[in-house]
Amino acid sequence: MPVPASSPPTAREATSFDDLRALAHRFAAGLGCDYFAYLALRPPAGAAHRGEILVSDYPPEWQARYLCRHYKYHDPVVTLAHDAREPYSWGHAGFLSAYGKGARRVFDEATEFRILEGCAVPTAGVAGDAGVFGVTLSHRGQARQMLRDRDDQIQLFAADFHAAAVRIAYGPERKARLELSPRQREVLAWTAEGLSSEATAERIGITASAVNYHLTAVCRKLGAANKVQAVALAIRRALI
C-alpha cells in the first residue's frame, strides 16, 4: 500500500527556512504561480541584523545574482513595499514608466528566468519588523485578476509566512503585552467575519468613519499593514 506523501508543516509549525520554502512553493503552485519570494526588509526592534534574508524558489542563479548585485535597492517591487499598505500587482504594461534604468535592468534580467509579473504583499510585525512576500508568473496578463480573486488568501498566507520567518531568524516573538479596547475587539471581530466598514457600522450602531478609526488604531498597535493582516495577527495572539 503506497505511503501518502507528507505535507509541508504550516507556517506556525515550521522550524527552518527549508520548511517555509516547501510550504510557500506548494501555496504558489496552488494559485497557478511559478515562483514565490520573500525578502526581509527590517528586523524586529532591538534584534541584531542578520544579513539578507531571502527565501524563494526562484532559480538559484537569479537569487545569487539578485543578492550579489544588491538589486533590492533598484527593484521597484521592493521599493513599493516600504510604503505600501495594501497588496499590489507588478509587471503589467506601464508598470516601469515611473522608474529609471536600474529598475529596468532588474526587470530585463528577470525575464531571462521567465519572471514576468506577479503580486506582492507588504508584511509587518508588532516589533517593527517588515518584509515583502510575493508570487510570480512566467506569463503575462493574469496577476491583476489573481490579486482581485485571491487577495485575502494571499495576504493571510503572507502574514503567517512573515511571522514564521522572523521567528526562525531571530527567535521566538517577544510578546509585549497588547490590549485592545472592547470596541476595537468588536470592530475587528466583525471585520474577521468579512463585514465591510459600512456593514460593521450598521451592525454595532456607529459610523463607518468610527469603524475605520478603530481599525487604524488596531493596525498601529499590532504593526499590521492593513485590516486583513490585523485580523491574522489578532487571531494569532488570541485577541479576538
XYZ file of N, CA and C in Angstrom:
720
model
N 0.854 -1.194 0.000
C 0.000 0.000 0.000
C 0.886 1.239 0.000
N 0.676 2.178 -0.947
C 1.546 3.353 -1.016
C 1.401 4.229 0.215
N 2.509 4.828 0.620
C 2.503 5.739 1.762
C 2.183 7.141 1.267
N 1.158 7.799 1.825
C 0.818 9.148 1.363
C 1.989 10.103 1.553
N 2.151 10.994 0.581
C 3.213 11.992 0.697
C 2.905 12.917 1.865
N 3.925 13.225 2.642
C 3.711 14.110 3.783
C 3.568 15.545 3.308
N 2.736 16.299 3.992
C 2.523 17.698 3.646
C 3.541 18.563 4.370
N 3.922 19.691 3.765
C 4.804 20.608 4.480
C 4.123 21.095 5.752
N 4.881 21.437 6.779
C 4.265 21.951 8.001
C 3.592 23.287 7.723
N 2.684 23.672 8.596
C 2.122 25.013 8.487
C 3.200 26.016 8.872
N 2.942 27.294 8.582
C 3.932 28.319 8.913
C 4.219 28.330 10.410
N 3.193 28.118 11.218
C 3.391 28.147 12.667
C 4.204 26.951 13.151
N 4.185 25.853 12.395
C 4.939 24.657 12.764
C 6.342 24.640 12.181
N 6.608 25.493 11.213
C 7.897 25.479 10.517
C 9.043 25.759 11.483
N 10.127 25.023 11.320
C 11.296 25.214 12.177
C 12.530 25.637 11.390
N 12.399 25.767 10.077
C 13.544 26.156 9.254
C 13.049 26.878 8.009
N 13.969 27.560 7.345
C 13.610 28.209 6.088
C 13.297 27.173 5.011
N 13.874 25.983 5.114
C 13.526 24.918 4.169
C 12.055 24.535 4.321
N 11.582 24.472 5.569
C 10.160 24.201 5.802
C 9.297 25.274 5.142
N 9.681 26.530 5.347
C 8.905 27.632 4.777
C 8.960 27.614 3.254
N 10.116 27.272 2.709
C 10.255 27.222 1.246
C 9.316 26.166 0.657
N 9.265 24.998 1.276
C 8.378 23.939 0.786
C 6.917 24.352 0.904
N 6.579 24.990 2.007
C 5.206 25.429 2.235
C 4.782 26.475 1.208
N 5.631 27.474 0.987
C 5.286 28.552 0.063
C 5.298 28.075 -1.387
N 6.188 27.141 -1.707
C 6.207 26.576 -3.062
C 4.866 25.912 -3.363
N 4.366 25.175 -2.399
C 3.078 24.499 -2.573
C 1.938 25.516 -2.664
N 1.999 26.551 -1.851
C 0.969 27.591 -1.882
C 0.950 28.285 -3.241
N 2.129 28.674 -3.733
C 2.206 29.362 -5.021
C 1.687 28.472 -6.150
N 2.062 27.204 -6.117
C 1.594 26.280 -7.152
C 0.075 26.152 -7.116
N -0.500 26.180 -5.918
C -1.948 26.097 -5.794
C -2.666 27.288 -6.391
N -1.971 28.419 -6.471
C -2.540 29.619 -7.097
C -2.325 29.619 -8.611
N -1.556 28.647 -9.097
C -1.210 28.627 -10.514
C 0.014 29.458 -10.829
N 0.814 29.761 -9.800
C 2.014 30.577 -9.987
C 3.245 29.690 -10.139
N 4.289 30.281 -10.697
C 5.512 29.528 -10.954
C 6.530 29.635 -9.822
N 6.548 30.778 -9.149
C 7.533 31.007 -8.100
C 6.909 31.800 -6.954
N 7.640 31.839 -5.846
C 7.326 32.757 -4.755
C 8.646 33.373 -4.297
N 8.560 34.475 -3.578
C 9.759 35.073 -2.986
C 9.366 35.873 -1.752
N 10.215 35.800 -0.744
C 10.049 36.610 0.468
C 11.379 37.277 0.764
N 11.338 38.576 1.028
C 12.538 39.323 1.383
C 12.277 40.091 2.668
N 13.139 39.893 3.672
C 13.029 40.663 4.910
C 13.530 42.079 4.653
N 12.768 43.054 5.103
C 13.137 44.455 4.896
C 13.680 45.116 6.158
N 13.187 44.681 7.321
C 13.608 45.308 8.576
C 13.472 44.300 9.712
N 14.507 44.158 10.566
C 14.424 43.202 11.678
C 13.569 43.757 12.814
N 13.195 42.915 13.762
C 12.463 43.412 14.935
C 13.312 44.415 15.709
N 12.660 45.331 16.378
C 13.378 46.322 17.178
C 14.267 45.625 18.203
N 15.516 46.061 18.280
C 16.446 45.505 19.251
C 17.161 44.254 18.801
N 16.780 43.700 17.645
C 17.426 42.480 17.152
C 18.627 42.842 16.290
N 19.674 42.055 16.386
C 20.861 42.280 15.563
C 20.550 41.913 14.117
N 21.022 42.735 13.194
C 20.795 42.459 11.775
C 21.523 41.179 11.382
N 20.842 40.294 10.653
C 21.430 39.002 10.302
C 21.785 38.894 8.826
N 21.957 40.013 8.164
C 22.240 39.956 6.741
C 20.967 39.763 5.941
N 21.118 39.567 4.650
C 19.955 39.431 3.788
C 19.207 38.130 4.082
N 17.901 38.231 4.207
C 17.058 37.047 4.358
C 16.141 36.987 3.148
N 16.488 36.123 2.218
C 15.702 35.897 1.016
C 15.315 34.428 0.991
N 14.018 34.160 0.994
C 13.513 32.787 0.927
C 12.692 32.688 -0.348
N 13.092 31.825 -1.260
C 12.440 31.792 -2.568
C 12.705 30.461 -3.258
N 11.879 30.187 -4.265
C 12.172 29.056 -5.144
C 12.527 29.542 -6.549
N 12.930 30.818 -6.660
C 13.481 31.297 -7.922
C 14.703 30.452 -8.289
N 15.067 30.398 -9.567
C 16.287 29.678 -9.941
C 17.481 30.184 -9.133
N 18.319 29.284 -8.629
C 19.459 29.696 -7.792
C 20.335 30.760 -8.442
N 20.511 30.683 -9.760
C 21.354 31.674 -10.434
C 20.772 33.078 -10.289
N 19.441 33.196 -10.389
C 18.814 34.509 -10.247
C 18.895 34.999 -8.802
N 18.686 34.114 -7.851
C 18.792 34.519 -6.450
C 20.199 35.028 -6.136
N 21.216 34.308 -6.614
C 22.597 34.711 -6.350
C 22.904 36.055 -7.007
N 22.446 36.240 -8.233
C 22.686 37.498 -8.932
C 21.977 38.655 -8.224
N 20.746 38.422 -7.808
C 19.946 39.456 -7.146
C 20.638 39.939 -5.871
N 21.148 38.996 -5.084
C 21.805 39.364 -3.830
C 23.182 39.970 -4.075
N 23.947 39.373 -4.955
C 25.311 39.836 -5.208
C 25.333 41.258 -5.765
N 24.375 41.574 -6.622
C 24.337 42.892 -7.256
C 23.445 43.885 -6.504
N 22.971 43.473 -5.339
C 22.161 44.357 -4.481
C 20.964 44.938 -5.233
N 20.288 44.068 -5.951
C 19.173 44.530 -6.774
C 17.977 45.009 -5.959
N 17.929 44.675 -4.675
C 16.779 45.136 -3.891
C 16.719 46.660 -3.830
N 17.860 47.322 -4.033
C 17.876 48.786 -3.997
C 17.361 49.394 -5.299
N 17.186 48.569 -6.317
C 16.695 49.046 -7.612
C 15.361 48.418 -7.997
N 14.990 47.362 -7.311
C 13.784 46.608 -7.645
C 12.543 47.395 -7.217
N 11.697 47.823 -8.160
C 10.509 48.599 -7.782
C 9.508 47.811 -6.946
N 9.528 46.483 -7.051
C 8.633 45.674 -6.222
C 8.990 45.859 -4.748
N 10.278 45.935 -4.457
C 10.742 46.150 -3.085
C 10.543 47.607 -2.677
N 10.828 48.521 -3.581
C 10.645 49.946 -3.289
C 9.211 50.235 -2.863
N 8.256 49.682 -3.579
C 6.846 49.889 -3.247
C 6.499 49.322 -1.877
N 7.126 48.213 -1.510
C 6.783 47.543 -0.252
C 7.097 48.393 0.971
N 8.052 49.308 0.856
C 8.423 50.134 2.002
C 7.296 51.084 2.415
N 6.464 51.475 1.469
C 5.413 52.453 1.766
C 3.998 51.921 1.586
N 3.846 50.813 0.870
C 2.505 50.301 0.568
C 1.830 49.751 1.817
N 0.513 49.851 1.845
C -0.283 49.280 2.930
C -1.207 48.177 2.421
N -1.287 48.050 1.117
C -2.145 47.040 0.508
C -1.333 46.242 -0.512
N -1.769 45.027 -0.841
C -1.085 44.246 -1.877
C -1.128 44.974 -3.220
N -0.211 44.658 -4.086
C -0.169 45.290 -5.402
C 0.365 44.295 -6.426
N -0.028 44.501 -7.665
C 0.494 43.678 -8.752
C 1.632 44.431 -9.426
N 2.465 43.709 -10.147
C 3.592 44.332 -10.836
C 3.863 43.591 -12.145
N 4.564 44.263 -13.041
C 4.951 43.645 -14.308
C 4.002 43.912 -15.457
N 2.843 44.535 -15.172
C 1.885 44.812 -16.232
C 2.372 45.983 -17.093
N 1.708 46.192 -18.210
C 2.083 47.261 -19.130
C 2.082 48.602 -18.408
N 3.157 49.346 -18.554
C 3.262 50.664 -17.946
C 3.806 50.665 -16.536
N 4.023 49.497 -15.948
C 4.457 49.445 -14.550
C 5.786 50.161 -14.337
N 6.698 50.047 -15.291
C 8.035 50.617 -15.119
C 8.140 52.071 -15.567
N 7.037 52.661 -15.990
C 7.109 54.004 -16.575
C 7.640 55.055 -15.606
N 7.452 54.846 -14.303
C 7.893 55.841 -13.319
C 9.287 55.539 -12.770
N 9.949 54.505 -13.296
C 11.236 54.090 -12.749
C 12.356 54.269 -13.765
N 13.583 54.287 -13.257
C 14.736 54.559 -14.097
C 15.431 53.317 -14.623
N 16.683 53.526 -15.048
C 17.439 52.462 -15.703
C 17.707 51.280 -14.778
N 17.940 51.568 -13.488
C 18.227 50.482 -12.559
C 17.080 49.498 -12.467
N 15.858 50.019 -12.362
C 14.679 49.159 -12.285
C 14.493 48.376 -13.577
N 14.709 49.039 -14.693
C 14.545 48.356 -15.982
C 15.570 47.238 -16.146
N 16.764 47.469 -15.628
C 17.789 46.428 -15.718
C 17.373 45.200 -14.912
N 16.859 45.420 -13.695
C 16.410 44.298 -12.871
C 15.334 43.505 -13.604
N 14.359 44.202 -14.159
C 13.257 43.516 -14.830
C 13.715 42.844 -16.124
N 14.608 43.499 -16.861
C 15.109 42.889 -18.096
C 15.837 41.583 -17.795
N 16.649 41.592 -16.745
C 17.390 40.380 -16.406
C 16.465 39.308 -15.831
N 15.429 39.733 -15.118
C 14.482 38.758 -14.564
C 13.763 37.992 -15.671
N 13.540 38.655 -16.808
C 12.845 37.971 -17.902
C 13.657 36.796 -18.433
N 14.977 36.813 -18.235
C 15.805 35.679 -18.659
C 15.373 34.397 -17.944
N 14.767 34.561 -16.768
C 14.342 33.417 -15.966
C 12.817 33.264 -15.971
N 12.171 33.930 -16.926
C 10.711 33.880 -17.073
C 9.996 34.406 -15.830
N 10.586 35.405 -15.198
C 9.952 36.109 -14.083
C 9.348 37.369 -14.686
N 8.042 37.329 -14.959
C 7.440 38.370 -15.780
C 6.466 39.280 -15.038
N 5.642 38.731 -14.181
C 4.713 39.566 -13.422
C 4.261 38.810 -12.183
N 3.620 39.537 -11.268
C 3.178 38.871 -10.050
C 2.444 39.805 -9.117
N 2.255 39.336 -7.888
C 1.592 40.098 -6.832
C 2.509 40.123 -5.618
N 2.509 41.227 -4.902
C 3.353 41.360 -3.715
C 2.525 41.892 -2.551
N 2.902 41.452 -1.350
C 2.201 41.850 -0.128
C 3.214 42.397 0.867
N 3.104 43.670 1.259
C 3.966 44.172 2.334
C 3.524 43.561 3.654
N 4.475 43.114 4.458
C 4.151 42.474 5.733
C 4.860 43.199 6.866
N 4.289 43.102 8.058
C 4.865 43.798 9.208
C 4.508 43.060 10.481
N 5.285 43.323 11.534
C 5.033 42.721 12.832
C 4.993 43.772 13.913
N 4.555 43.373 15.083
C 4.363 44.321 16.176
C 5.682 44.890 16.686
N 6.802 44.208 16.443
C 8.102 44.676 16.923
C 8.817 45.558 15.907
N 8.092 46.037 14.907
C 8.688 46.919 13.917
C 9.310 46.207 12.740
N 9.274 44.870 12.729
C 9.834 44.110 11.622
C 8.960 44.259 10.380
N 9.582 44.112 9.224
C 8.847 44.268 7.967
C 9.464 43.390 6.898
N 8.652 43.036 5.918
C 9.123 42.231 4.805
C 8.167 42.366 3.637
N 8.441 41.621 2.585
C 7.534 41.596 1.437
C 7.498 40.166 0.905
N 6.280 39.669 0.686
C 6.071 38.320 0.159
C 5.354 38.446 -1.177
N 5.764 37.637 -2.149
C 5.103 37.712 -3.442
C 5.071 36.388 -4.168
N 4.146 36.295 -5.111
C 4.057 35.145 -6.004
C 4.233 35.648 -7.431
N 4.804 34.802 -8.266
C 5.264 35.230 -9.585
C 4.757 34.308 -10.681
N 4.470 34.914 -11.828
C 4.005 34.180 -13.003
C 5.031 34.273 -14.127
N 5.105 33.216 -14.931
C 6.021 33.211 -16.071
C 5.301 33.611 -17.355
N 4.096 34.148 -17.223
C 3.342 34.642 -18.371
C 2.605 35.904 -17.926
N 2.202 36.697 -18.869
C 1.606 37.990 -18.545
C 0.079 37.955 -18.661
N -0.532 38.926 -17.984
C -1.953 39.150 -18.169
C -2.865 38.559 -17.115
N -2.303 37.964 -16.037
C -3.165 37.322 -15.048
C -2.974 37.832 -13.624
N -1.898 38.553 -13.353
C -1.585 38.929 -11.967
C -2.662 39.815 -11.352
N -3.140 40.795 -12.089
C -4.144 41.701 -11.534
C -5.425 40.958 -11.170
N -5.871 40.069 -12.053
C -7.091 39.319 -11.780
C -6.888 38.363 -10.611
N -5.722 37.743 -10.547
C -5.440 36.842 -9.432
C -5.499 37.594 -8.108
N -4.964 38.813 -8.080
C -4.990 39.595 -6.846
C -6.418 39.967 -6.470
N -7.238 40.287 -7.459
C -8.643 40.602 -7.165
C -9.372 39.380 -6.607
N -9.079 38.214 -7.177
C -9.797 36.997 -6.788
C -9.288 36.386 -5.482
N -7.980 36.515 -5.217
C -7.374 35.779 -4.097
C -6.689 36.696 -3.090
N -7.087 37.954 -3.058
C -6.447 38.967 -2.222
C -6.306 38.516 -0.769
N -7.422 38.198 -0.119
C -7.380 37.844 1.301
C -6.541 36.595 1.547
N -6.671 35.605 0.679
C -5.923 34.361 0.843
C -4.418 34.623 0.792
N -3.993 35.439 -0.164
C -2.566 35.738 -0.299
C -2.076 36.553 0.895
N -2.884 37.515 1.329
C -2.475 38.345 2.470
C -2.325 37.525 3.747
N -3.278 36.651 4.013
C -3.213 35.854 5.237
C -2.007 34.923 5.219
N -1.738 34.319 4.065
C -0.564 33.457 3.970
C 0.707 34.279 4.174
N 0.767 35.456 3.551
C 1.955 36.303 3.666
C 2.208 36.715 5.114
N 1.143 37.051 5.840
C 1.300 37.456 7.242
C 1.853 36.311 8.082
N 1.327 35.106 7.884
C 1.824 33.948 8.631
C 3.262 33.614 8.243
N 3.564 33.731 6.956
C 4.924 33.441 6.486
C 5.916 34.413 7.119
N 5.564 35.693 7.116
C 6.462 36.704 7.693
C 6.714 36.434 9.173
N 5.648 36.149 9.923
C 5.801 35.883 11.356
C 6.717 34.682 11.589
N 6.560 33.649 10.761
C 7.401 32.460 10.906
C 8.851 32.759 10.529
N 9.054 33.539 9.470
C 10.415 33.877 9.050
C 11.140 34.672 10.131
N 10.434 35.610 10.750
C 11.034 36.404 11.829
C 11.368 35.508 13.021
N 10.460 34.599 13.354
C 10.703 33.682 14.477
C 11.923 32.802 14.219
N 12.034 32.269 13.003
C 13.151 31.387 12.674
C 14.470 32.160 12.649
N 14.427 33.378 12.141
C 15.659 34.165 12.023
C 16.114 34.762 13.344
N 15.150 35.191 14.174
C 15.509 35.975 15.360
C 15.066 35.363 16.681
N 14.423 34.205 16.633
C 13.964 33.586 17.862
C 12.502 33.894 18.115
N 11.928 33.290 19.159
C 10.502 33.479 19.461
C 10.144 34.945 19.612
N 8.929 35.248 19.202
C 8.432 36.621 19.286
C 8.449 37.112 20.728
N 8.941 38.319 20.897
C 8.901 38.945 22.216
C 7.498 39.505 22.414
N 6.693 38.838 23.186
C 5.279 39.192 23.277
C 5.038 40.288 24.309
N 5.205 41.500 23.854
C 4.843 42.619 24.715
C 3.335 42.564 24.952
N 2.936 43.001 26.117
C 1.515 42.952 26.447
C 0.745 43.922 25.556
N -0.216 43.382 24.842
C -1.040 44.195 23.955
C -2.479 44.112 24.418
N -3.120 45.235 24.439
C -4.520 45.250 24.826
C -5.318 46.039 23.798
N -6.428 45.463 23.388
C -7.374 46.163 22.533
C -8.573 46.556 23.383
N -9.129 47.705 23.086
C -10.324 48.126 23.810
C -11.496 47.234 23.397
N -12.550 47.178 24.212
C -13.721 46.376 23.829
C -14.256 46.754 22.450
N -14.285 48.049 22.142
C -14.786 48.475 20.835
C -13.852 48.026 19.720
N -12.546 48.109 19.943
C -11.594 47.665 18.930
C -11.744 46.172 18.663
N -11.920 45.383 19.723
C -12.112 43.943 19.540
C -13.411 43.661 18.791
N -14.446 44.420 19.108
C -15.736 44.220 18.455
C -15.642 44.524 16.964
N -15.027 45.655 16.639
C -14.870 46.041 15.234
C -14.024 45.011 14.489
N -12.944 44.572 15.113
C -12.052 43.622 14.450
C -12.724 42.261 14.284
N -13.529 41.868 15.262
C -14.222 40.580 15.170
C -15.192 40.560 13.990
N -15.935 41.659 13.799
C -16.853 41.708 12.664
C -16.084 41.794 11.345
N -14.946 42.469 11.363
C -14.099 42.511 10.166
C -13.617 41.106 9.818
N -13.264 40.336 10.843
C -12.820 38.958 10.622
C -13.929 38.103 10.023
N -15.184 38.482 10.277
C -16.320 37.754 9.704
C -16.575 38.144 8.254
N -15.821 39.132 7.759
C -15.953 39.534 6.364
C -16.818 40.749 6.131
N -17.256 41.413 7.209
C -18.102 42.592 7.043
C -17.267 43.800 6.626
N -17.840 44.635 5.775
C -17.202 45.891 5.390
C -17.327 46.882 6.537
N -16.640 48.007 6.409
C -16.746 49.045 7.441
C -18.180 49.536 7.564
N -18.858 49.683 6.426
C -20.237 50.162 6.442
C -21.163 49.147 7.126
N -20.973 47.868 6.804
C -21.823 46.835 7.405
C -21.545 46.700 8.899
N -20.272 46.808 9.278
C -19.922 46.754 10.701
C -20.545 47.926 11.446
N -20.473 49.109 10.838
C -21.045 50.304 11.462
C -22.535 50.127 11.712
N -23.230 49.591 10.727
C -24.671 49.376 10.878
C -24.954 48.332 11.955
N -24.113 47.311 12.022
C -24.324 46.224 12.977
C -24.165 46.703 14.427
N -23.169 47.573 14.682
C -22.887 47.942 16.076
C -23.328 49.362 16.427
N -23.909 50.065 15.447
C -24.518 51.350 15.749
C -23.570 52.523 15.852
N -22.498 52.518 15.043
C -21.614 53.680 14.970
C -21.421 54.024 13.495
N -20.669 55.075 13.201
C -20.464 55.466 11.813
C -19.340 54.650 11.179
N -19.335 54.607 9.851
C -18.261 53.916 9.136
C -16.918 54.588 9.406
N -16.930 55.908 9.565
C -15.691 56.629 9.880
C -15.137 56.182 11.226
N -16.034 55.956 12.191
C -15.592 55.491 13.506
C -15.017 54.080 13.413
N -15.635 53.239 12.592
C -15.107 51.886 12.386
C -13.693 51.962 11.829
N -13.503 52.793 10.808
C -12.179 52.922 10.199
C -11.166 53.501 11.182
N -11.623 54.396 12.036
C -10.741 54.956 13.066
C -10.239 53.846 13.991
N -11.149 52.983 14.430
C -10.760 51.888 15.323
C -9.843 50.890 14.604
N -10.127 50.616 13.336
C -9.274 49.689 12.584
C -7.870 50.252 12.410
N -7.775 51.550 12.172
C -6.460 52.185 12.046
C -5.686 52.075 13.353
N -6.383 52.278 14.472
C -5.736 52.168 15.782
C -5.257 50.742 16.036
N -6.058 49.761 15.638
C -5.676 48.360 15.812
C -4.440 48.040 14.965
N -4.448 48.495 13.719
C -3.293 48.255 12.842
C -2.026 48.846 13.447
N -2.151 50.029 14.032
C -0.993 50.677 14.641
C -0.487 49.864 15.832
N -1.391 49.386 16.660
C -0.997 48.604 17.837
C -0.321 47.293 17.448
N -0.840 46.649 16.405
C -0.341 45.328 16.019
C 0.807 45.392 15.022
N 1.083 46.587 14.503
C 2.115 46.699 13.484
C 1.681 46.120 12.160
N 0.363 46.053 11.929
C -0.177 45.447 10.711
C -0.219 46.463 9.579
N -0.014 45.977 8.356
C -0.058 46.863 7.200
C -1.481 47.278 6.867
N -2.452 46.404 7.138
C -3.841 46.703 6.809
C -4.753 45.815 7.648
N -6.065 45.938 7.443
C -7.012 45.251 8.321
C -6.986 43.736 8.155
N -6.689 43.250 6.956
C -6.621 41.796 6.763
C -5.484 41.213 7.589
N -4.328 41.872 7.544
C -3.200 41.392 8.338
C -3.444 41.608 9.828
N -4.178 42.664 10.179
C -4.514 42.891 11.589
C -5.350 41.736 12.132
N -6.293 41.259 11.331
C -7.114 40.117 11.746
C -6.234 38.896 11.986
N -5.318 38.630 11.049
C -4.446 37.461 11.190
C -3.587 37.561 12.450
N -3.027 38.738 12.705
C -2.182 38.923 13.882
C -2.994 38.828 15.170
N -4.207 39.375 15.158
C -5.048 39.332 16.357
C -5.465 37.903 16.684
N -5.785 37.127 15.665
C -6.151 35.723 15.891
C -4.955 34.958 16.444
N -3.766 35.208 15.882
C -2.563 34.516 16.349
C -2.285 34.826 17.810
N -2.595 36.049 18.237
C -2.344 36.454 19.624
C -3.562 36.249 20.524
N -4.597 35.606 19.984
C -5.819 35.323 20.757
C -6.443 36.599 21.312
N -6.413 37.662 20.516
C -7.010 38.926 20.937
C -8.478 39.016 20.543
N -8.885 38.174 19.611
C -10.303 38.102 19.236
C -10.695 36.632 19.141
